[in-house]
PDB file of C-alpha atoms in Angstrom:
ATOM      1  CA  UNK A  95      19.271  64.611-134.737  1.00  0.00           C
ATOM      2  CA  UNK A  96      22.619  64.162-133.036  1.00  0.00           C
ATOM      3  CA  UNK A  97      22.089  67.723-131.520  1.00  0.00           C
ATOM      4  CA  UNK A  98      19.299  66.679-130.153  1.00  0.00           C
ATOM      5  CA  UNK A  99      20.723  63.178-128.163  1.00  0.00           C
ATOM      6  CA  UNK A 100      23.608  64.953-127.128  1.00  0.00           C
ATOM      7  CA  UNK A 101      21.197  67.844-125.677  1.00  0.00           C
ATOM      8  CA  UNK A 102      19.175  64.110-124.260  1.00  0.00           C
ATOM      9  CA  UNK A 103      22.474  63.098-122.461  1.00  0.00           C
ATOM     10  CA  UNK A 104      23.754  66.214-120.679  1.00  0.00           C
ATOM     11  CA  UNK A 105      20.441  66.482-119.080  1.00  0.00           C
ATOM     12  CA  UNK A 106      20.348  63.325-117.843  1.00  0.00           C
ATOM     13  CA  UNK A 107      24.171  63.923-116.697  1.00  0.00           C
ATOM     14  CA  UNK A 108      22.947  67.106-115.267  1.00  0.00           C
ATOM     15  CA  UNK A 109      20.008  65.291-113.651  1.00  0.00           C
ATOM     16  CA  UNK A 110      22.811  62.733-112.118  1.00  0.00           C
ATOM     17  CA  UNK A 111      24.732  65.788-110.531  1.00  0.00           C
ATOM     18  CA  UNK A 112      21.966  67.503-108.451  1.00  0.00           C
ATOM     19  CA  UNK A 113      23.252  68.264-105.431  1.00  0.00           C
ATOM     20  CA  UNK A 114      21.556  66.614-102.051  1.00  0.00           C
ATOM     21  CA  UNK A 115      19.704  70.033-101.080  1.00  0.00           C
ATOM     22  CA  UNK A 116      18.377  70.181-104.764  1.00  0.00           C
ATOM     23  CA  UNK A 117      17.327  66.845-104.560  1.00  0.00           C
ATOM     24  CA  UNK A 118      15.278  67.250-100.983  1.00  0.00           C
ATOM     25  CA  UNK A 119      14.007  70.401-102.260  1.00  0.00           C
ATOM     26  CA  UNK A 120      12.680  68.417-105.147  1.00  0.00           C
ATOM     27  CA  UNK A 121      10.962  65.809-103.284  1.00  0.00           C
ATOM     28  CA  UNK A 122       9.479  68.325-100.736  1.00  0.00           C
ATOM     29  CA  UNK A 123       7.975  69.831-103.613  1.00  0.00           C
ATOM     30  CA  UNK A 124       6.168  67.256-105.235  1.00  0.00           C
ATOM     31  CA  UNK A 125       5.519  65.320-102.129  1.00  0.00           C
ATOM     32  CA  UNK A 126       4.226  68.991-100.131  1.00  0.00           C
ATOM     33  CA  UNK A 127       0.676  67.709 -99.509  1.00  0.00           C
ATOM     34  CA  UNK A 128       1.621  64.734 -98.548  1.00  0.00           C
ATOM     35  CA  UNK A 129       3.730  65.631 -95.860  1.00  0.00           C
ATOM     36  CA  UNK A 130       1.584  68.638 -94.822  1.00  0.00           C
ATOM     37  CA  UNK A 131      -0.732  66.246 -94.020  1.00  0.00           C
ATOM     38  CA  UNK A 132       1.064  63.830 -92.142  1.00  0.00           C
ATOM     39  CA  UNK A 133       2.542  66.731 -90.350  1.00  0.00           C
ATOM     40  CA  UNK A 134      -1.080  68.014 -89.493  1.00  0.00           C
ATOM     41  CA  UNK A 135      -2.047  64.723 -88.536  1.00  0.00           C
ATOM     42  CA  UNK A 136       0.647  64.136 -85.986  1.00  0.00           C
ATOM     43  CA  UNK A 137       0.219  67.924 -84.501  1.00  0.00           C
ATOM     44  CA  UNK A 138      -3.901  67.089 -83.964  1.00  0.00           C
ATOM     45  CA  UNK A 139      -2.703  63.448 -81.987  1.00  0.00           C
ATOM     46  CA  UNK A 140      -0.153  65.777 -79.665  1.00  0.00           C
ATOM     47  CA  UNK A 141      -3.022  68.119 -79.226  1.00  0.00           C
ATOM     48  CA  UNK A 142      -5.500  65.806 -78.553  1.00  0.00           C
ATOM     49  CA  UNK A 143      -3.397  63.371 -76.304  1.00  0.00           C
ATOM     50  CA  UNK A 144      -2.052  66.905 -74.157  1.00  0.00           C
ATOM     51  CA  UNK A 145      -5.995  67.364 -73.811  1.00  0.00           C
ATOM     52  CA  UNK A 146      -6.524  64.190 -73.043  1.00  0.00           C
ATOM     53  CA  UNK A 147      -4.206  63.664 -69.865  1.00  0.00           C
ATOM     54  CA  UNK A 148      -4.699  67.322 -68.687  1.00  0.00           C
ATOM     55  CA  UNK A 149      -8.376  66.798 -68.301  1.00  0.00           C
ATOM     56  CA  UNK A 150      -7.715  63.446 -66.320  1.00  0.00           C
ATOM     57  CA  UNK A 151      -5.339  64.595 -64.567  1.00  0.00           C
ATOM     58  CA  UNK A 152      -7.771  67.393 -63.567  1.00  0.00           C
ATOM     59  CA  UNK A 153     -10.431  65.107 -62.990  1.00  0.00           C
ATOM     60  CA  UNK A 154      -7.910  62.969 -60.777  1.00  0.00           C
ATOM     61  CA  UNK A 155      -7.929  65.756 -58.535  1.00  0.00           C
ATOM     62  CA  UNK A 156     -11.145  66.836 -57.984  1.00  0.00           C
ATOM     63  CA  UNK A 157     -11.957  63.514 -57.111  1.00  0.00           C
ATOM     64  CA  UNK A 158      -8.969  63.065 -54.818  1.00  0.00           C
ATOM     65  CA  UNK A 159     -10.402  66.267 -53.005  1.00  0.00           C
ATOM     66  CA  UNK A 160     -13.786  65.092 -52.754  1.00  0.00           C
ATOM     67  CA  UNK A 161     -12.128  61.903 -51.075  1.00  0.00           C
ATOM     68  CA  UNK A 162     -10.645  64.150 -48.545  1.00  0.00           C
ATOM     69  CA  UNK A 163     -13.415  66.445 -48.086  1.00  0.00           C
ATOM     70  CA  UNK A 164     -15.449  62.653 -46.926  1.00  0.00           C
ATOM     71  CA  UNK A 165     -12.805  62.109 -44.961  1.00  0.00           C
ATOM     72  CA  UNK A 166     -12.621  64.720 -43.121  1.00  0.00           C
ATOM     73  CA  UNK A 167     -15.921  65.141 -42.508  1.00  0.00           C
ATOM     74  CA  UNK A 168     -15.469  61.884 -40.720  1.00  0.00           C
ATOM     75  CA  UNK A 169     -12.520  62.695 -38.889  1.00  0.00           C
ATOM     76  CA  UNK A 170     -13.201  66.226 -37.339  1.00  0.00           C
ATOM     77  CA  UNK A 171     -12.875  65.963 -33.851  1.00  0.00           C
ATOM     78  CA  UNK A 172     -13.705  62.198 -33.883  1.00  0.00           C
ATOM     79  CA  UNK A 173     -11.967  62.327 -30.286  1.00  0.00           C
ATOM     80  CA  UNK A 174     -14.861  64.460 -28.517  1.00  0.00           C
ATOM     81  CA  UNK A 175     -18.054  62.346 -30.245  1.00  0.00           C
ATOM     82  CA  UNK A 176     -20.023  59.219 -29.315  1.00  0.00           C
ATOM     83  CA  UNK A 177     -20.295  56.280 -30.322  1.00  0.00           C
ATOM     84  CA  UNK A 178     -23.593  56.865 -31.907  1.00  0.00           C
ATOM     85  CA  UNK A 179     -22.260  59.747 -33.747  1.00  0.00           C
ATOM     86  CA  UNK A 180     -19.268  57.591 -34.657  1.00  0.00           C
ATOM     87  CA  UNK A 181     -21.166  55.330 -36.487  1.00  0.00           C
ATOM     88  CA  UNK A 182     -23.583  58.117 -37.885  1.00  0.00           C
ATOM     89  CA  UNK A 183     -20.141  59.711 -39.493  1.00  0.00           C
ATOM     90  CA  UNK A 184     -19.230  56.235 -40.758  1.00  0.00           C
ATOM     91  CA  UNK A 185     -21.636  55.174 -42.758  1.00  0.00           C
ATOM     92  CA  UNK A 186     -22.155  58.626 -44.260  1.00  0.00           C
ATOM     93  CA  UNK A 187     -18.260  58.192 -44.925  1.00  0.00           C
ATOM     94  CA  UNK A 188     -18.800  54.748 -46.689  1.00  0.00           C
ATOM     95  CA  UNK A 189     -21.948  55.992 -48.531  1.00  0.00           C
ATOM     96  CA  UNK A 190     -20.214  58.867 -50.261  1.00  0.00           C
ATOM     97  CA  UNK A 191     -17.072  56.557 -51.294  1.00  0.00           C
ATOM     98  CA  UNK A 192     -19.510  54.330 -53.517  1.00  0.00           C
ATOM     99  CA  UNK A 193     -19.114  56.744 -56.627  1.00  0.00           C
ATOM    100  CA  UNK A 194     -15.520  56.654 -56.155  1.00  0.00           C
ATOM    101  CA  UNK A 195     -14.813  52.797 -55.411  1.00  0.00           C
ATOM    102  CA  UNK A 196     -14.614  51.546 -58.933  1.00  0.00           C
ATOM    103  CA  UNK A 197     -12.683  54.104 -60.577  1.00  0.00           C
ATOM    104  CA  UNK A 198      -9.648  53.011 -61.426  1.00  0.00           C
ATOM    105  CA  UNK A 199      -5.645  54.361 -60.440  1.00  0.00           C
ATOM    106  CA  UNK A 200      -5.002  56.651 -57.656  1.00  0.00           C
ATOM    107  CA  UNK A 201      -8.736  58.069 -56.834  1.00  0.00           C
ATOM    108  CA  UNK A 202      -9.833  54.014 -56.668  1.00  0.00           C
ATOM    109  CA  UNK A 203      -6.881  52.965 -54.317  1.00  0.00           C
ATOM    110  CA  UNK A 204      -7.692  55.986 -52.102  1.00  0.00           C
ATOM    111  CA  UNK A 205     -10.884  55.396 -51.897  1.00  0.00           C
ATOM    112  CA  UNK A 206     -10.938  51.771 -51.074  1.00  0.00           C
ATOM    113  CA  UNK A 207      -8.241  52.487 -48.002  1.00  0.00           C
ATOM    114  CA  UNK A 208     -10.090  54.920 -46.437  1.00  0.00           C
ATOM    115  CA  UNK A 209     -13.577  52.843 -46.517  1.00  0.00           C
ATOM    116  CA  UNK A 210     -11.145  49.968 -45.236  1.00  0.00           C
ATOM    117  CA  UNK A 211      -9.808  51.536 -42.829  1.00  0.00           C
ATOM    118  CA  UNK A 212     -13.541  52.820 -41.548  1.00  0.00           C
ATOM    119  CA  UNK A 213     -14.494  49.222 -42.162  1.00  0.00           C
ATOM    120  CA  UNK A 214     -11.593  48.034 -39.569  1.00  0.00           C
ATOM    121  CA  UNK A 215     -13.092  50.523 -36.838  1.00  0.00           C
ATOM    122  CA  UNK A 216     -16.176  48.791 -37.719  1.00  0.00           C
ATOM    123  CA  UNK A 217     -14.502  45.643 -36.949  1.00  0.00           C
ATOM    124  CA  UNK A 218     -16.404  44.135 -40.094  1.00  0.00           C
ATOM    125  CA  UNK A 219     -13.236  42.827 -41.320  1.00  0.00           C
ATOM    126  CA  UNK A 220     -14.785  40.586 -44.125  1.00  0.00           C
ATOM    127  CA  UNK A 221     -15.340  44.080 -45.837  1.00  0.00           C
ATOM    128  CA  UNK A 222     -12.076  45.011 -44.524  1.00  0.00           C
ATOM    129  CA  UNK A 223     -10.157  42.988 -46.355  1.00  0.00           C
ATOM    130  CA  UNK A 224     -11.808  42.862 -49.923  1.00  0.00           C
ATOM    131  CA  UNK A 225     -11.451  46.721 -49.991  1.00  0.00           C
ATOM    132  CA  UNK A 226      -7.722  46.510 -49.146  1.00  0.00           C
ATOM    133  CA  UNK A 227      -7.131  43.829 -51.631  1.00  0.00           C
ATOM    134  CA  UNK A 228      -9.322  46.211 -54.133  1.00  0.00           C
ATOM    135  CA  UNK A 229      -7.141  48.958 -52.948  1.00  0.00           C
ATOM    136  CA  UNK A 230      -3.793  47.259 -53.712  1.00  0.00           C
ATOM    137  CA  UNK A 231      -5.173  45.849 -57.253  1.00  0.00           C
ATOM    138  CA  UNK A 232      -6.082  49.370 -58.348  1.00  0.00           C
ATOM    139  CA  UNK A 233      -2.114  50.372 -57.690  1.00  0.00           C
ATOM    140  CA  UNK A 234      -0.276  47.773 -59.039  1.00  0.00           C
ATOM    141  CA  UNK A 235       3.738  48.091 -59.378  1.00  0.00           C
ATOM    142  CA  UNK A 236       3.500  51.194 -56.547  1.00  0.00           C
ATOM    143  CA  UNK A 237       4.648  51.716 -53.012  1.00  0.00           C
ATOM    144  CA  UNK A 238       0.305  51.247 -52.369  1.00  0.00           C
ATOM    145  CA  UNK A 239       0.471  47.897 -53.370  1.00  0.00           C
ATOM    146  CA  UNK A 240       2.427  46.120 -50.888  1.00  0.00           C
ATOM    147  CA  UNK A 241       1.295  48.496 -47.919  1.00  0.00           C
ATOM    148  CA  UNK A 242      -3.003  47.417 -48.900  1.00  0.00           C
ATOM    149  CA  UNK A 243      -1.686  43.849 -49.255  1.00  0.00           C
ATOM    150  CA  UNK A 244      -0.053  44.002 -45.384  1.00  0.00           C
ATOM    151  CA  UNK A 245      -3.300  45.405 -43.989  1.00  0.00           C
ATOM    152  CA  UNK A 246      -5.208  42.669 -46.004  1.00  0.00           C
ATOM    153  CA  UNK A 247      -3.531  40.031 -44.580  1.00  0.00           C
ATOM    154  CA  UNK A 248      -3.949  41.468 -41.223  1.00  0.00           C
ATOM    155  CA  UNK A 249      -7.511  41.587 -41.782  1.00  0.00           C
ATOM    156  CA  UNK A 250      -7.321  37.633 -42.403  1.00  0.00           C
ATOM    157  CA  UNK A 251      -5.735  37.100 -39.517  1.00  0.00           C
ATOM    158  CA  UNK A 252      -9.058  38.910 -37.745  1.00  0.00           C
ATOM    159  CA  UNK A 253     -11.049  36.266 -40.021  1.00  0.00           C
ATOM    160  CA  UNK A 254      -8.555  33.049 -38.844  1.00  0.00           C
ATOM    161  CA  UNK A 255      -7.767  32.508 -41.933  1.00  0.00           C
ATOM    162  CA  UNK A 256      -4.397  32.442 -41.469  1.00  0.00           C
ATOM    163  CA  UNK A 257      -3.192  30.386 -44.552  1.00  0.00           C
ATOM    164  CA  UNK A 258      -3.930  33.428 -46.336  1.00  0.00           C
ATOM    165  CA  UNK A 259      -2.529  35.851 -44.299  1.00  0.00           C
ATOM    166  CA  UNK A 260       0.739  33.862 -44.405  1.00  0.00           C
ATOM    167  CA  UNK A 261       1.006  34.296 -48.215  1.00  0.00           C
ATOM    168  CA  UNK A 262       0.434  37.625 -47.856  1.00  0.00           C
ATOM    169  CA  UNK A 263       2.778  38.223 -45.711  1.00  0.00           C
ATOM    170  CA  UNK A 264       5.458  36.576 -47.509  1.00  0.00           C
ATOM    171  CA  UNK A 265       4.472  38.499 -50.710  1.00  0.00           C
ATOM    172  CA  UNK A 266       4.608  41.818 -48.975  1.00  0.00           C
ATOM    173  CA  UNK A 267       8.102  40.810 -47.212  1.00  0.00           C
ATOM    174  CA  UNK A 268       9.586  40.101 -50.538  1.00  0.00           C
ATOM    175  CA  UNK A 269       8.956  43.717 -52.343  1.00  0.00           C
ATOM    176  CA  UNK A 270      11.668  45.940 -51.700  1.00  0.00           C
ATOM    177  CA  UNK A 271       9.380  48.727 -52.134  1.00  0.00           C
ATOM    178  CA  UNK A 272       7.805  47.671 -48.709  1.00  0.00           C
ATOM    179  CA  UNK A 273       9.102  49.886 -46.121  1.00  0.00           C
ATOM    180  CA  UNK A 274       7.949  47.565 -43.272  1.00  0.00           C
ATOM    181  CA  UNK A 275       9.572  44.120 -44.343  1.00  0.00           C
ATOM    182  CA  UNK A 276      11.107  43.235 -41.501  1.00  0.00           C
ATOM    183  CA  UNK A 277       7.720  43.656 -39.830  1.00  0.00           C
ATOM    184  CA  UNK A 278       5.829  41.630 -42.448  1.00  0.00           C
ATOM    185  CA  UNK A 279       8.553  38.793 -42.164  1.00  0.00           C
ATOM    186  CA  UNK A 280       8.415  38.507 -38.472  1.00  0.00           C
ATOM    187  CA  UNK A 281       4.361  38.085 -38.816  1.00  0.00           C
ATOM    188  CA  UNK A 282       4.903  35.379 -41.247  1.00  0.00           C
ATOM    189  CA  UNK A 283       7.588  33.973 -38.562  1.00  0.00           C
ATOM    190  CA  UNK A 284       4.354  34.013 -35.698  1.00  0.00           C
ATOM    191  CA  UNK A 285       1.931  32.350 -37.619  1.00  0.00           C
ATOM    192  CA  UNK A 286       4.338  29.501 -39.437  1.00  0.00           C
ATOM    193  CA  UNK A 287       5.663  28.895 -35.319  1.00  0.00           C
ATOM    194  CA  UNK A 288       1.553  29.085 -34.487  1.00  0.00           C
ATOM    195  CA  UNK A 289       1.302  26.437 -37.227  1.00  0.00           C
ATOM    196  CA  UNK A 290       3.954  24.156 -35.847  1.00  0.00           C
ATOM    197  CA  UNK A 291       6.239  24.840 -39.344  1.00  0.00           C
ATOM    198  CA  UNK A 292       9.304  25.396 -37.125  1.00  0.00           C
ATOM    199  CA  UNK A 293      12.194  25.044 -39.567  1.00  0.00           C
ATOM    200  CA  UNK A 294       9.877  27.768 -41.982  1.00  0.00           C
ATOM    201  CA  UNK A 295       9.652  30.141 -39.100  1.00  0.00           C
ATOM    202  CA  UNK A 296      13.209  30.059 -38.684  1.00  0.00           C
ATOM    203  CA  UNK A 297      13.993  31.109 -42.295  1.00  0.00           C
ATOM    204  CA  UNK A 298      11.324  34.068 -42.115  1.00  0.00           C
ATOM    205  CA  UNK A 299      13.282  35.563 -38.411  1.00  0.00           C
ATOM    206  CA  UNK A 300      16.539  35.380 -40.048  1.00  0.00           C
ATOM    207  CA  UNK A 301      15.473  36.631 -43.194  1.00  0.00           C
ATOM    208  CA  UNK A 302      14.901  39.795 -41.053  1.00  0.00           C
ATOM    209  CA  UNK A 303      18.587  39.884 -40.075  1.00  0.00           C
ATOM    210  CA  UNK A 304      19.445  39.998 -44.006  1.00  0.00           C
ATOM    211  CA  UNK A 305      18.041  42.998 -44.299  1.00  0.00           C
ATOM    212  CA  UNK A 306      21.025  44.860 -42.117  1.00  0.00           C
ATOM    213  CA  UNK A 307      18.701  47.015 -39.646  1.00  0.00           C
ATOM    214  CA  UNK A 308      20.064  46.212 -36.409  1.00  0.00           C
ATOM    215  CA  UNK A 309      18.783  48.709 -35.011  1.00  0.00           C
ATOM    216  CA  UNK A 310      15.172  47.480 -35.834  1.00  0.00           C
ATOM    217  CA  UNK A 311      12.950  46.354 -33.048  1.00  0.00           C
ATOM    218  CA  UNK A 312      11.303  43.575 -35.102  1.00  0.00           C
ATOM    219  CA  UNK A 313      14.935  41.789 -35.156  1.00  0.00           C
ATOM    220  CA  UNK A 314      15.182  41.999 -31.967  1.00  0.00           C
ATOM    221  CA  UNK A 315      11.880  40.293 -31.121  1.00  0.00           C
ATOM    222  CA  UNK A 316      13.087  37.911 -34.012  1.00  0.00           C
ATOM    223  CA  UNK A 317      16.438  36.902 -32.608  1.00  0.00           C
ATOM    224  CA  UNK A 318      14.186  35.929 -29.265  1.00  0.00           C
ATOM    225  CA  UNK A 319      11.993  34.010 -30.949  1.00  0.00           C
ATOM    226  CA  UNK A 320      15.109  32.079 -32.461  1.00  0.00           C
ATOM    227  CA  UNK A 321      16.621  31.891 -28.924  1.00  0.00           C
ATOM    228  CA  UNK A 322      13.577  30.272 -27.521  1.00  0.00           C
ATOM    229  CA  UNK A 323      12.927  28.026 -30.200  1.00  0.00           C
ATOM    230  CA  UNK A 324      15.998  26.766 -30.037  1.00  0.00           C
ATOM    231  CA  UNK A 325      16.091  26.172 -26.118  1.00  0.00           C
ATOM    232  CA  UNK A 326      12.988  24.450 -26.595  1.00  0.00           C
ATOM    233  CA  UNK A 327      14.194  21.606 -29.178  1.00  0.00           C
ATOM    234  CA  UNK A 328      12.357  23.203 -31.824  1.00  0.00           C
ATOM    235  CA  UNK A 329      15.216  24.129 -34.203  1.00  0.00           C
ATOM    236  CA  UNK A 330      19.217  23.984 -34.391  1.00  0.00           C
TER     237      UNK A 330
END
């Protein structure tokens, strides 16, 4: 009998002793199904999420041909036509956009600018504006954003609905990603001077300034405005 418990102890103490490897190589054995299938598991999400962007990321750009296949079927030699076939090629143009108007990302914002832009020749600027505002919603965070938002709120201005315009134009001034802020502040500059809000127009010329482009056309114009205001009484 004490044989036996003495055998009982040294394997525990031998037990106690296995070395790290021995130990992993223990657990790998008894847990190898386990893991296998985890393992499986997280190789079929890979696969599937690989397939997954691939085919929408093909599927992005077939439709982002198809866009420019409409528009240039509305744009070849547009200089050389007539009106009537002008507006022919238009509202073919807008017609074949409708599939493509309420996808979402990229082939959406696309989509939206070019019918806005054929809805500017149009001078229907109602329509205009809604599909640069759906433009810029479908590209949220991007350079697309700010640039639909600017043409939005010149459509407004179209509409005399300036109020709106003028928060558009400050929203667009304020993202850096805008490449035309100086141009967006001066606009909010004209229509807070059109609305009497001299002191506010101030602050939106010199903002222009701030932004360290002297060379920029749209400070000049700005620094006149200022000059003239001020010779006027307007503003110290």
């Amino acid at each position: 009998m004490a044989d036996n418990i003495v055998k009982m102890k040294g394997a525990a103490s031998e037990k106690k002793n296995l070395s790290s490897e021995q130990k992993l190589g223990e657990f790998l054995g008894k847990n190898f199904k386990l893991l296998a299938g985890v393992l499986c598991a997280a190789i079929v999400v890979i696969v599937a999420y690989v397939v997954y962007f691939n085919v929408n990321l093909s599927l992005t750009r077939k439709n982002l041909d198809k866009i420019e296949v409409i528009e240039y079927s509305f744009t070849k030699d547009a200089s050389s036509i007539d009106d009537s076939e002008l507006a022919s090629r238009q509202d073919a143009a807008l017609s074949n956009l409708t599939p493509y108007l309420n996808k979402g990302g990229i082939v959406g914002a696309r989509a939206n600018m070019l019918a806005a832009d054929i809805y500017g020749q149009k001078k229907d600027w109602q329509a205009s504006k809604d599909a640069w505002l759906k433009a810029a919603s479908k590209k949220k965070g991007s350079y697309l954003e700010p640039l639909c938002s600017f043409n939005a709120a010149a459509a407004c201005e179209e509409l005399g609905q300036s109020e709106e315009a003028l928060k558009l134009y400050e929203k667009v001034s304020a993202d850096k990603s805008f490449v035309d802020r100086s141009r967006a502040y001066f606009n909010a500059g004209r229509l807070k001077e059109a609305a009497g809000d001299f002191e506010g127009a101030k602050l939106s010329y010199k903002a222009i300034a701030d932004l360290g482009n002297s060379n920029d056309s749209w400070n000049d114009l700005a620094k006149t405005r200022l000059l003239d205001l001020e010779n006027k009484g307007k503003i110290k």
